[in-house]
PDB file of C-alpha atoms and ligand atoms in Angstrom:
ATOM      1  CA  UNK A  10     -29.501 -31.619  34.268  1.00  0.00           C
ATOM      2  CA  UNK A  11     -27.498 -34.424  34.038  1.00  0.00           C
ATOM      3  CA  UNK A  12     -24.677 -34.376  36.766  1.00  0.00           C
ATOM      4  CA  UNK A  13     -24.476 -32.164  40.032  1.00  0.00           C
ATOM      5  CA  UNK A  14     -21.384 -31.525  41.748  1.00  0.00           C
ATOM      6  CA  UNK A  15     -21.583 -30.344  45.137  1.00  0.00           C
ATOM      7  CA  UNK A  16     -19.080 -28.470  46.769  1.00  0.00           C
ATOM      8  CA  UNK A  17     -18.166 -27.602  50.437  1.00  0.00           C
ATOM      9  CA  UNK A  18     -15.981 -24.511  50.601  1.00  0.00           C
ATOM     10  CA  UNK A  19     -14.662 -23.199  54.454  1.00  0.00           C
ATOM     11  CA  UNK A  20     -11.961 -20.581  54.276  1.00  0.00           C
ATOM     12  CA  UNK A  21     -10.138 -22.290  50.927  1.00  0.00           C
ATOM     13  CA  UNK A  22      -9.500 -19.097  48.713  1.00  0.00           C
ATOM     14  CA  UNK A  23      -6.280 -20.375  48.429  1.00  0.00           C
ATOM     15  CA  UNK A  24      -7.973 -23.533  46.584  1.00  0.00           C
ATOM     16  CA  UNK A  25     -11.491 -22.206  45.034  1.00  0.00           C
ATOM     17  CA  UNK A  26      -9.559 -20.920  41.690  1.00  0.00           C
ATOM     18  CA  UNK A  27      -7.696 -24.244  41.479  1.00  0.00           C
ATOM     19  CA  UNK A  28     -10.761 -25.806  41.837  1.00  0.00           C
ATOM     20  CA  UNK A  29     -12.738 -24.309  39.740  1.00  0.00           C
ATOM     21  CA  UNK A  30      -9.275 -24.677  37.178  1.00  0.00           C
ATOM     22  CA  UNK A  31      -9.789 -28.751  37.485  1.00  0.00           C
ATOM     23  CA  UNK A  32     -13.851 -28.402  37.036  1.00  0.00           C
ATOM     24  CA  UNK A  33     -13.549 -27.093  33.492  1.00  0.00           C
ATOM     25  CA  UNK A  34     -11.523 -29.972  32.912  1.00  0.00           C
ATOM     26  CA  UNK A  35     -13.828 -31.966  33.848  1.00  0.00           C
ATOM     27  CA  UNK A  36     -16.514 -30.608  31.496  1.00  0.00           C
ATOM     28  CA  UNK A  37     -14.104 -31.924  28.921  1.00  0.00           C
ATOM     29  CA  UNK A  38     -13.588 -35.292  30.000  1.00  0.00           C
ATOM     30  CA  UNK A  39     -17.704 -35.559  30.346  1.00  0.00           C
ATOM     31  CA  UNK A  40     -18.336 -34.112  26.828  1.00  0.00           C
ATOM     32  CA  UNK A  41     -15.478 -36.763  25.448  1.00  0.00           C
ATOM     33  CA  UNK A  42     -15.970 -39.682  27.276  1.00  0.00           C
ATOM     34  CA  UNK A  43     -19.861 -39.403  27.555  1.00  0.00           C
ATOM     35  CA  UNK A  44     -21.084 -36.790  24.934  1.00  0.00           C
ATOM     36  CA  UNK A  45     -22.310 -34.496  27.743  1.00  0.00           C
ATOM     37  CA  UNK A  46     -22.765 -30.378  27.474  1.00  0.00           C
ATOM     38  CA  UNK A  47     -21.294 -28.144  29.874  1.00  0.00           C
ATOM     39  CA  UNK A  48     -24.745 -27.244  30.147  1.00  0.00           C
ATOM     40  CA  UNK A  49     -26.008 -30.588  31.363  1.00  0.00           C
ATOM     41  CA  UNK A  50     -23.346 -29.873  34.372  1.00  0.00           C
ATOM     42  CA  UNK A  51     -24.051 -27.948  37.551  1.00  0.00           C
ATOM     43  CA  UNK A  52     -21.343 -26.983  39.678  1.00  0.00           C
ATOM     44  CA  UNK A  53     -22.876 -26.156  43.428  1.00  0.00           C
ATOM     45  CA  UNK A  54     -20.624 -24.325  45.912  1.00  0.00           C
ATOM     46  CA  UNK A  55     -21.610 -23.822  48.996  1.00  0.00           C
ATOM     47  CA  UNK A  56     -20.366 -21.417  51.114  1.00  0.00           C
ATOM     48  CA  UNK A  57     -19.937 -22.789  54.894  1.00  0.00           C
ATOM     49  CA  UNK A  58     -19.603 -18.970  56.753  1.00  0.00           C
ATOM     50  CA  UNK A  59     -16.054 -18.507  55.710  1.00  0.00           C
ATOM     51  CA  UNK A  60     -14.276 -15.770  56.943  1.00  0.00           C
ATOM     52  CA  UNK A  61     -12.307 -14.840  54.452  1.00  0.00           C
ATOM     53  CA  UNK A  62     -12.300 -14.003  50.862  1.00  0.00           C
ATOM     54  CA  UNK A  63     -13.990 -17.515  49.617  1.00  0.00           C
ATOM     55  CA  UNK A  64     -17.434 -16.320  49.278  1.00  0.00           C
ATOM     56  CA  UNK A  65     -16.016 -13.364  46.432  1.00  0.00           C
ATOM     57  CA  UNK A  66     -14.071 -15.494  44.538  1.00  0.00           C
ATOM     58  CA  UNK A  67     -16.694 -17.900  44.435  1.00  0.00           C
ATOM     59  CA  UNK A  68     -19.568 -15.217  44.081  1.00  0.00           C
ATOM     60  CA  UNK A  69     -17.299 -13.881  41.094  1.00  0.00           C
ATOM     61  CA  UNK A  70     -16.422 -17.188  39.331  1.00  0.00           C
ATOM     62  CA  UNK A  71     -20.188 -18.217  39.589  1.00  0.00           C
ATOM     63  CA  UNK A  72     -21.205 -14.554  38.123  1.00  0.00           C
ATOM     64  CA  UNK A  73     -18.058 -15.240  35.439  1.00  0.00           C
ATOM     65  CA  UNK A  74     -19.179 -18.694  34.284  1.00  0.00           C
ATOM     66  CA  UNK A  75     -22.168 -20.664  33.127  1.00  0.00           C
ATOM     67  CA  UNK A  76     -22.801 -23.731  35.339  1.00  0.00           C
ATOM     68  CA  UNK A  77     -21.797 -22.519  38.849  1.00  0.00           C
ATOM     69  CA  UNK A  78     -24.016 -21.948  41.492  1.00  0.00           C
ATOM     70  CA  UNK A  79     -23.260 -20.566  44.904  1.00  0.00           C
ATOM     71  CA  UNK A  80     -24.881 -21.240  47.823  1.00  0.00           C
ATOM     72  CA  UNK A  81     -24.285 -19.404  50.921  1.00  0.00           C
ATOM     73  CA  UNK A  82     -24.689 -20.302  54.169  1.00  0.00           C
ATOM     74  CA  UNK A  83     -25.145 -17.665  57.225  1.00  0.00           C
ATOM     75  CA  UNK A  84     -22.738 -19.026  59.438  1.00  0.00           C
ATOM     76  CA  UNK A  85     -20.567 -22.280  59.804  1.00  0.00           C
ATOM     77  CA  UNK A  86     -22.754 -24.965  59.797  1.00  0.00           C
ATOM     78  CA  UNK A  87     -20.133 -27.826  59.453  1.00  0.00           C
ATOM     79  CA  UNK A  88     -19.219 -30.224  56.750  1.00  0.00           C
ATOM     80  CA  UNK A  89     -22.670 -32.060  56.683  1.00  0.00           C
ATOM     81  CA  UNK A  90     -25.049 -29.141  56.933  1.00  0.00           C
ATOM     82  CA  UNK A  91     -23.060 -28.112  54.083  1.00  0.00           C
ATOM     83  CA  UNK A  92     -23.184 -30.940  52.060  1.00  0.00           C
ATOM     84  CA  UNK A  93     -26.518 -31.446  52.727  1.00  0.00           C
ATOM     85  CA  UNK A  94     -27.783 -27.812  51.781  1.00  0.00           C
ATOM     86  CA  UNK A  95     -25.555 -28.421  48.553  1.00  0.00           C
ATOM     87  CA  UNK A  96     -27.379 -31.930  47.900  1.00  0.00           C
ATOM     88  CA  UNK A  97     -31.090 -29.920  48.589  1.00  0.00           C
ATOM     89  CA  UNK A  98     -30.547 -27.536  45.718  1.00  0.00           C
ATOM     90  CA  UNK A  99     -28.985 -30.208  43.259  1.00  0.00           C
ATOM     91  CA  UNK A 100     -31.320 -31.058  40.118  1.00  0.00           C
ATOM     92  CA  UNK A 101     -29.132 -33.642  38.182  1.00  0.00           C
ATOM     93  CA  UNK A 102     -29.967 -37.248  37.749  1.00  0.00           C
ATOM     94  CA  UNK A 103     -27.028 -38.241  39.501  1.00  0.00           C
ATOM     95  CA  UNK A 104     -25.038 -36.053  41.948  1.00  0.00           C
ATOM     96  CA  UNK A 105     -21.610 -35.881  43.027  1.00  0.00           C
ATOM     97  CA  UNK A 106     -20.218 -34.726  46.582  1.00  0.00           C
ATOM     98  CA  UNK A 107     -16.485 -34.034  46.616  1.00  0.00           C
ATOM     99  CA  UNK A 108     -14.479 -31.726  49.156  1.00  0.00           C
ATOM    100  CA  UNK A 109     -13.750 -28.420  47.367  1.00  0.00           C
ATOM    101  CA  UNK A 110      -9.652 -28.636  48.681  1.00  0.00           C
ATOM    102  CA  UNK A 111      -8.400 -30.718  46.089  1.00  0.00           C
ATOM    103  CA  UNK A 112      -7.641 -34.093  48.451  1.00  0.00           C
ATOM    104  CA  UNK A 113     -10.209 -35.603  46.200  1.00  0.00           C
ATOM    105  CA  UNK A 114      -9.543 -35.245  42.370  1.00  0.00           C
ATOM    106  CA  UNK A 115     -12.611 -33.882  40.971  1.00  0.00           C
ATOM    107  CA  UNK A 116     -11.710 -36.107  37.453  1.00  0.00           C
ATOM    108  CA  UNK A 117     -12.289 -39.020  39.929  1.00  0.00           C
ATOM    109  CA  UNK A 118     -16.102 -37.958  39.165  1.00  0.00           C
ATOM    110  CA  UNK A 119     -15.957 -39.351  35.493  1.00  0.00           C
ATOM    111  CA  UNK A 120     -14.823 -42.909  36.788  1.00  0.00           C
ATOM    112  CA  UNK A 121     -17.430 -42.604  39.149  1.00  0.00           C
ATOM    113  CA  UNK A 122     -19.821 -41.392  36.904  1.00  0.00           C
ATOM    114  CA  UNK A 123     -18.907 -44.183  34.355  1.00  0.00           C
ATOM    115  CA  UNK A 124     -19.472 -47.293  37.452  1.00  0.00           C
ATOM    116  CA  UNK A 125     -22.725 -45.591  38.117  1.00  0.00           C
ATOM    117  CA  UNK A 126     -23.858 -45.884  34.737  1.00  0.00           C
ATOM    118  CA  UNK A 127     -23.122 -49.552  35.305  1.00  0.00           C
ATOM    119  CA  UNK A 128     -26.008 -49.976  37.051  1.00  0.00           C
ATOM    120  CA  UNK A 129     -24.981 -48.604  40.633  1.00  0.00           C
ATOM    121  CA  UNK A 130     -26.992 -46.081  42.509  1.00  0.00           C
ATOM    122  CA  UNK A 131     -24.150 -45.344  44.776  1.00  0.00           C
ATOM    123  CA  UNK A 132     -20.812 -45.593  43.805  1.00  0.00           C
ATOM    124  CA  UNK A 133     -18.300 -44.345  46.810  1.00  0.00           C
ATOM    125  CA  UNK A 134     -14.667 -43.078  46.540  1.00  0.00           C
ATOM    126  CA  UNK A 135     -12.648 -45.820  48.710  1.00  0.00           C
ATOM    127  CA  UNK A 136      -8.882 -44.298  50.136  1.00  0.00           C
ATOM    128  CA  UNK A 137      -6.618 -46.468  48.922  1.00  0.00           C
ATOM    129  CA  UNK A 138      -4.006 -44.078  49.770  1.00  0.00           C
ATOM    130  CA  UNK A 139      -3.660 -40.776  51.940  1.00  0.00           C
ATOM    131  CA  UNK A 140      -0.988 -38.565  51.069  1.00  0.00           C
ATOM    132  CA  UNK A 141       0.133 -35.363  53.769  1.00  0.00           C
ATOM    133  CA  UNK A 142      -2.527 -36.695  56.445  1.00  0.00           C
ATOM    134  CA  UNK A 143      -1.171 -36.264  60.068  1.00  0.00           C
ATOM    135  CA  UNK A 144      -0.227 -40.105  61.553  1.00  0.00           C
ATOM    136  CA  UNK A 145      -3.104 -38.776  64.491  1.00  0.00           C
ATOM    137  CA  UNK A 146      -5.286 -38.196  61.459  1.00  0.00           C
ATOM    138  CA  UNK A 147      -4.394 -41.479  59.645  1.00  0.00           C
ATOM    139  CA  UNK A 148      -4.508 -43.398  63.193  1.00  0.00           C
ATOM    140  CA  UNK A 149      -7.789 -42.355  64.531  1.00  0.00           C
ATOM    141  CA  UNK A 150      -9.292 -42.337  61.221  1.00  0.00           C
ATOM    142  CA  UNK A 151      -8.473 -45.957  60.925  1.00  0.00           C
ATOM    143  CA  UNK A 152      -9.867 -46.809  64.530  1.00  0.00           C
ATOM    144  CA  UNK A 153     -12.744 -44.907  63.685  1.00  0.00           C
ATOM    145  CA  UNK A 154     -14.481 -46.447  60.799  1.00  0.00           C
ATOM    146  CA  UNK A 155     -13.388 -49.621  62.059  1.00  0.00           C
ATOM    147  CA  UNK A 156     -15.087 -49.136  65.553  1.00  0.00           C
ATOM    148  CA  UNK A 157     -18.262 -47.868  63.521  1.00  0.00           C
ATOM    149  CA  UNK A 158     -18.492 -50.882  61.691  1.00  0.00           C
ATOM    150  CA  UNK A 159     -18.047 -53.081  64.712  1.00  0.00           C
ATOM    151  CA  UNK A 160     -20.704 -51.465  66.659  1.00  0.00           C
ATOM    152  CA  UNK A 161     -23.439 -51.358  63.888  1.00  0.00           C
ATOM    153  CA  UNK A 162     -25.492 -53.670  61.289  1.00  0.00           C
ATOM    154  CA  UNK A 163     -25.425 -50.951  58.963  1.00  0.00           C
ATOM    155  CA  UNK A 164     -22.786 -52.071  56.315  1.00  0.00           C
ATOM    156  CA  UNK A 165     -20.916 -48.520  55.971  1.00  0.00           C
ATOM    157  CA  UNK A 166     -17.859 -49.125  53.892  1.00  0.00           C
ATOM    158  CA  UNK A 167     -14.323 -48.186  56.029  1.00  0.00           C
ATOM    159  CA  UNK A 168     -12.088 -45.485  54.388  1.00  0.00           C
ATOM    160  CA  UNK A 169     -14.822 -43.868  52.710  1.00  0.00           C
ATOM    161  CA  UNK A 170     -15.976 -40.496  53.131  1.00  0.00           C
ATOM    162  CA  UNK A 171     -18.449 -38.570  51.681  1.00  0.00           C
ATOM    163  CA  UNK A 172     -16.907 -38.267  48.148  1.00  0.00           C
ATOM    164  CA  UNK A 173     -19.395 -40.336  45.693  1.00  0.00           C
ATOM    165  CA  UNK A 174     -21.732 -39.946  43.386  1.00  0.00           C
ATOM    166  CA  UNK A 175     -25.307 -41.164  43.465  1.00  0.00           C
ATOM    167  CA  UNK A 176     -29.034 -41.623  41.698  1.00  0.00           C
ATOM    168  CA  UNK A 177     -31.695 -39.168  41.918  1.00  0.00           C
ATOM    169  CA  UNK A 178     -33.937 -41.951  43.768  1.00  0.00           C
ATOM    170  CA  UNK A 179     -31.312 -42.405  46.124  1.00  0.00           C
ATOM    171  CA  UNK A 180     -30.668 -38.099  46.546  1.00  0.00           C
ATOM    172  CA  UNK A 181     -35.058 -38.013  47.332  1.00  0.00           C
ATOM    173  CA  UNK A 182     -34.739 -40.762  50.091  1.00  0.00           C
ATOM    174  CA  UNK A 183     -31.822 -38.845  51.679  1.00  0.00           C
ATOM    175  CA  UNK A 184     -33.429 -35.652  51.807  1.00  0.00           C
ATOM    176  CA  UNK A 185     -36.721 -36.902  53.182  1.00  0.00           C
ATOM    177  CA  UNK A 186     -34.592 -37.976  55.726  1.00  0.00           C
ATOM    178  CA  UNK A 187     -34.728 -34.985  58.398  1.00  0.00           C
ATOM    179  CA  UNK A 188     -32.171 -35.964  61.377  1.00  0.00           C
ATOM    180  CA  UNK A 189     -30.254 -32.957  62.417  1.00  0.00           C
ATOM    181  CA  UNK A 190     -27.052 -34.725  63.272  1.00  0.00           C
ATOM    182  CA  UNK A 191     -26.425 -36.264  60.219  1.00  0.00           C
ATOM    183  CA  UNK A 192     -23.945 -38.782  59.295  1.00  0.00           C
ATOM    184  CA  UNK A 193     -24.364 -38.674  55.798  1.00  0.00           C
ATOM    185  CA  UNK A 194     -22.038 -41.828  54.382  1.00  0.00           C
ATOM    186  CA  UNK A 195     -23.836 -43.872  57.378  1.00  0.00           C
ATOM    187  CA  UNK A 196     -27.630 -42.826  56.213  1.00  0.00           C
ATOM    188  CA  UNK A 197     -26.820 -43.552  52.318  1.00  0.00           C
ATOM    189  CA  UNK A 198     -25.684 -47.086  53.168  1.00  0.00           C
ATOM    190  CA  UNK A 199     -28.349 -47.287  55.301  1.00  0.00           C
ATOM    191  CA  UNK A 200     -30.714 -46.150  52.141  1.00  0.00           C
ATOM    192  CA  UNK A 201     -29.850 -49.597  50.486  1.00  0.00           C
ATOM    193  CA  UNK A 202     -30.096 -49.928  45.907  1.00  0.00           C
ATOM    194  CA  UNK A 203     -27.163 -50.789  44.404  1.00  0.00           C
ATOM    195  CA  UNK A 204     -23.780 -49.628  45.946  1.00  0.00           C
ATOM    196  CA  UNK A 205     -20.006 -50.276  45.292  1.00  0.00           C
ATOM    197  CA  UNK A 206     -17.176 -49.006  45.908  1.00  0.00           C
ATOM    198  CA  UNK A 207     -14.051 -47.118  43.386  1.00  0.00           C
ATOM    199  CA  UNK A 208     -10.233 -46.822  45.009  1.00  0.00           C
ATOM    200  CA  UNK A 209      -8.889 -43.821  44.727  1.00  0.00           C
ATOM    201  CA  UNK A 210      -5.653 -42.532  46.050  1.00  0.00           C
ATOM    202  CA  UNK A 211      -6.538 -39.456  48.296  1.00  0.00           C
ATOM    203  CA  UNK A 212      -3.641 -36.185  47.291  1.00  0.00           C
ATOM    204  CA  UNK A 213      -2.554 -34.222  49.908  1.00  0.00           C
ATOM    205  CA  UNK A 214      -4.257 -30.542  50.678  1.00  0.00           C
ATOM    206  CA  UNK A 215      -4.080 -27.810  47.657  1.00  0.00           C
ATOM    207  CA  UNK A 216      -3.467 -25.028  49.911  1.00  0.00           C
ATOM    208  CA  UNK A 217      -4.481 -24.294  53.824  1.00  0.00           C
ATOM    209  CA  UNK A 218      -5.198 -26.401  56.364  1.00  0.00           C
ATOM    210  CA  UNK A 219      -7.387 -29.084  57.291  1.00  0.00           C
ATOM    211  CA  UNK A 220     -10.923 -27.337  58.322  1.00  0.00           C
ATOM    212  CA  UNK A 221     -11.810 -30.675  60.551  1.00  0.00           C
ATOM    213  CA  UNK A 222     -10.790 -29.335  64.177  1.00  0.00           C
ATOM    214  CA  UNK A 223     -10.693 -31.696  66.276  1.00  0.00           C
ATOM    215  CA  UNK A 224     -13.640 -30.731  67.920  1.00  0.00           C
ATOM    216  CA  UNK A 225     -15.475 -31.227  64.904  1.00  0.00           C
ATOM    217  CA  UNK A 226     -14.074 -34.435  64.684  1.00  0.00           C
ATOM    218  CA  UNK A 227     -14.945 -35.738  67.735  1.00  0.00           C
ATOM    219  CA  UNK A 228     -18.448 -34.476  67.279  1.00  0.00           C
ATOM    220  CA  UNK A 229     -18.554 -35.899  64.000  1.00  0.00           C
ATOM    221  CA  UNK A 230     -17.202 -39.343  65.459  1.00  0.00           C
ATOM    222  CA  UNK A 231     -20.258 -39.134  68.482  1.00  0.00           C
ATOM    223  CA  UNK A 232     -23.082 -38.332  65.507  1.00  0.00           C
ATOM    224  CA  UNK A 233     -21.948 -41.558  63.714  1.00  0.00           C
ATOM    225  CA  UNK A 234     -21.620 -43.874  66.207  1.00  0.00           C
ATOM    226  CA  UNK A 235     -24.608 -42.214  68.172  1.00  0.00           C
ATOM    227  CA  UNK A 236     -26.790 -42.654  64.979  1.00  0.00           C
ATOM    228  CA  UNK A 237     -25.922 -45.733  63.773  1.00  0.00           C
ATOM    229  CA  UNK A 238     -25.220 -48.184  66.672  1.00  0.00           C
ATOM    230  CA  UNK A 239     -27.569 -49.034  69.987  1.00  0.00           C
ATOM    231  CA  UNK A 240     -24.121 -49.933  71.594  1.00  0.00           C
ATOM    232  CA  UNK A 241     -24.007 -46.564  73.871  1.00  0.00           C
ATOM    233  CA  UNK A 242     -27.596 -46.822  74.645  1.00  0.00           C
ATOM    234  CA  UNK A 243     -27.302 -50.476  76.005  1.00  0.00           C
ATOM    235  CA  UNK A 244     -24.369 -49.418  77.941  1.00  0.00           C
ATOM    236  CA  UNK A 245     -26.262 -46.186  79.478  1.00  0.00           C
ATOM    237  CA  UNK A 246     -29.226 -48.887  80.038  1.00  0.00           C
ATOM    238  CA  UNK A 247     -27.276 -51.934  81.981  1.00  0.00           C
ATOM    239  CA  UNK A 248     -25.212 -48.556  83.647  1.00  0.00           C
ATOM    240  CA  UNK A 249     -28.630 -47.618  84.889  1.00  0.00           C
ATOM    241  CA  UNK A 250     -29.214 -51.392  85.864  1.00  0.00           C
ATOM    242  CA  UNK A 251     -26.269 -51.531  87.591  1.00  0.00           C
ATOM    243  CA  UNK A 252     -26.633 -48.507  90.071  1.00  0.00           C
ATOM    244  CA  UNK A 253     -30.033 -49.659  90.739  1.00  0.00           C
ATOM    245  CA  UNK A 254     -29.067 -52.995  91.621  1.00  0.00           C
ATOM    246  CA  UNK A 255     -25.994 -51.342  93.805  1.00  0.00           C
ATOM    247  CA  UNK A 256     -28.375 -48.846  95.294  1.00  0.00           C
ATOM    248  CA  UNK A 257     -30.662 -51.299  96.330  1.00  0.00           C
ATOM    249  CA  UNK A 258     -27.845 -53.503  98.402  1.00  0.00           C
ATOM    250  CA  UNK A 259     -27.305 -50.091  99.643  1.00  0.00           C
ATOM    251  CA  UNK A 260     -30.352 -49.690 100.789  1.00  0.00           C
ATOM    252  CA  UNK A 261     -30.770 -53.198 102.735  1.00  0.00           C
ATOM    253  CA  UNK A 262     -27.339 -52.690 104.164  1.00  0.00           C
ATOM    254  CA  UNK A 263     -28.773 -49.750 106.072  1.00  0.00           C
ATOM    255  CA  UNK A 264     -31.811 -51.293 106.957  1.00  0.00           C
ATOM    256  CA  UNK A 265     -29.655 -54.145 108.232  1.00  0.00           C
ATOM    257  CA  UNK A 266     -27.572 -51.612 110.756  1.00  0.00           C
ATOM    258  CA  UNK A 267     -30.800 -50.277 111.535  1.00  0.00           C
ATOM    259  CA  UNK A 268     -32.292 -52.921 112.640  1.00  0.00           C
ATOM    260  CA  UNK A 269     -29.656 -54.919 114.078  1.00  0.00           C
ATOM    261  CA  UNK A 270     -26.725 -52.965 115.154  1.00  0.00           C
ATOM    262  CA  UNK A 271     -27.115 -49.599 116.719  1.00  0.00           C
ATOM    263  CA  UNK A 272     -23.707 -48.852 116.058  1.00  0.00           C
ATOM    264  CA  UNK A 273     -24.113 -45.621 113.576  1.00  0.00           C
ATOM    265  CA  UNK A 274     -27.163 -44.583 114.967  1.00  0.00           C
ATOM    266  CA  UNK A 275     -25.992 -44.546 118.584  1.00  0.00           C
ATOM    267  CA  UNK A 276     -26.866 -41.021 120.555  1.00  0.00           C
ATOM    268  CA  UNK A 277     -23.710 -39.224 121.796  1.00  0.00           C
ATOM    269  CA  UNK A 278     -24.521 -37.398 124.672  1.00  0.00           C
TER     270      UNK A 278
HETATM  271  N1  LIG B  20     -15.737 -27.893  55.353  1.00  0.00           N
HETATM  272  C1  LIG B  20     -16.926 -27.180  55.523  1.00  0.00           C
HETATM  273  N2  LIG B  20     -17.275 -26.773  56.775  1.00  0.00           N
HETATM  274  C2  LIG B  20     -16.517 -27.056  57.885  1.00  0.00           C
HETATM  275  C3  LIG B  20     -15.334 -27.811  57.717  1.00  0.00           C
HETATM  276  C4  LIG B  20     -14.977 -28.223  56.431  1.00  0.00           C
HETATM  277  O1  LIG B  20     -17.631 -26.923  54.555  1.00  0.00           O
HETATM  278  O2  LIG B  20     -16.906 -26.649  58.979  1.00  0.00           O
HETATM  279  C5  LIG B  20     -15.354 -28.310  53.995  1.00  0.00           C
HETATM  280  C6  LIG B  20     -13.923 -27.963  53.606  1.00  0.00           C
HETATM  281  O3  LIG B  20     -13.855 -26.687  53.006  1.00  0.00           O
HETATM  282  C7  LIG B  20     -13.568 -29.076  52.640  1.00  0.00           C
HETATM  283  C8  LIG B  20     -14.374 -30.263  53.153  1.00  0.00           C
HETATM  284  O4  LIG B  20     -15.421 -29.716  53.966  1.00  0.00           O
HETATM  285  O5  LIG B  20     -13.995 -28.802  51.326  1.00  0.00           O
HETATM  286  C9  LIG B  20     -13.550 -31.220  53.968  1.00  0.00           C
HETATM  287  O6  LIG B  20     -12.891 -30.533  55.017  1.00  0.00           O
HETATM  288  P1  LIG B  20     -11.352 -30.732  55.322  1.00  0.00           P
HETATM  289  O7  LIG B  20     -10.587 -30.874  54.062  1.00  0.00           O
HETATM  290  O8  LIG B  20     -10.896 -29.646  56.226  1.00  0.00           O
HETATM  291  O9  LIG B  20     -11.355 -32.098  56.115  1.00  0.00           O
HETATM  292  P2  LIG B  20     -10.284 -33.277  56.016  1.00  0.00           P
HETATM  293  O10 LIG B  20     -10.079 -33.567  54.578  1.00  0.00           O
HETATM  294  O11 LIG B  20      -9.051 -32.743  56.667  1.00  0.00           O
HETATM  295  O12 LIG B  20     -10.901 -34.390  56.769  1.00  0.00           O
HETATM  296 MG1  LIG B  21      -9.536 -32.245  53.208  1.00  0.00          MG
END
């Protein structure tokens, strides 16, 4: 196998025929611009516990067409579970990860394909533009990656998700990696080879909504600054300094009106 392409896919059945639509055009643009087979492509969808029809149009498109593989999860496991699962069953020589709703154009994957060839294990999808994002979404994206890259050493590019492609050496190191809370653009920067970066302007939604509640974001947010910066440790550390230190001038204060005073010990009869 020459390429993987792996998929997320959470409750977009109004996308996953679209998608799969776009896919077959990519098969073209790999067998022109780099004499590759259809066959040499595997398409991995994996199914993150939707709830509603995703899994049997996927199940059916897989079952239709050569190429497609679907992977289901039992329940939501979230983005990066999802991605990773996807990545686990993958058996190209370089894999792809793009979101399955369209915000990323899956041609994207040839010019990312073609950089890679150049030499680069990892080449990453940079936002040069988001169309029909939220200005919350755009905002405290923004503050995010540039707060992650403040607090860490780690030299994870900013407006760069998970949409890249990268080298089978590169695919083995991340899945020896075992962490449950994964971060997954953090860990592959942290993984090191070659890596650059490929602008790309980022479309607006096919069809539904965005999947990232914000209590996945903010979960998402804690796993990558949790995993990839010592900042909030330090600062639970000198907190932990501090009350000691306050506790302790606590503690002499008292035995100082012990001692000397007998003010707030004084028996009221
Ligand atoms: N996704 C998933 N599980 C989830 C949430 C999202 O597999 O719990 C998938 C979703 O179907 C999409 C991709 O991850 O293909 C990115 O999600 P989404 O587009 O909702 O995030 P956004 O682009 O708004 O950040
Ligand atoms: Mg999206």
């Amino acid at each position: 196998m020459k390429l993987s392409v792996v998929v997320p896919m959470y409750n977009e059945e109004g996308i996953a025929h679209k998608f799969f639509e776009r896919m077959e055009g990519v098969r073209s643009i790999f067998h022109e611009r780099f004499g590759i087979e259809r066959d040499k492509i595997e398409v991995i969808f994996v199914n993150d516990g939707s709830t509603d029809g995703t899994f049997n149009i996927l199940k059916d498109l897989c079952e239709k067409h050569s190429g497609y593989v679907l992977l289901n999860l039992s329940r939501n496991h979230g983005h990066q579970i999802t991605i990773t699962a996807g990545i686990d069953l993958s058996k190209g020589d370089a894999v792809a990860v793009i979101d399955g709703d369209l915000q990323d154009p899956p041609e994207t994957i040839a010019d990312l394909y073609a950089k890679h060839l150049d030499g680069f294990d990892v080449v990453y999808a940079v936002r040069k533009k988001r169309e029909g994002e939220t200005f919350f979404k755009l905002l405290t994206a923004k503050m995010f990656y540039r707060l992650l890259k403040k607090l860490t050493n780690v030299n994870i590019p900013v407006d760069t998700g998970d949409f890249r492609i990268m080298s089978r050496r590169v695919v083995n190191v991340l899945m020896s990696m075992k962490e449950r809370h994964r971060f997954i653009r953090g860990m592959i920067s942290w993984i090191g080879f070659p890596q650059t970066g490929l602008e790309y302007e980022r479309h607006e939604r096919f069809s539904g909504e965005t999947k990232y509640t914000l209590s996945k974001m903010i979960k998402f947010a804690f796993d990558g600054i949790t995993s990839f910066s010592a900042v909030p440790l330090r600062l639970a550390s000198y907190l932990g300094v501090f009350t000691a230190f306050i506790g302790f001038l606590y503690a002499l204060e008292i035995l100082r009106v012990k001692i000397f005073t007998d003010s707030i010990y004084k028996k009221v009869d």
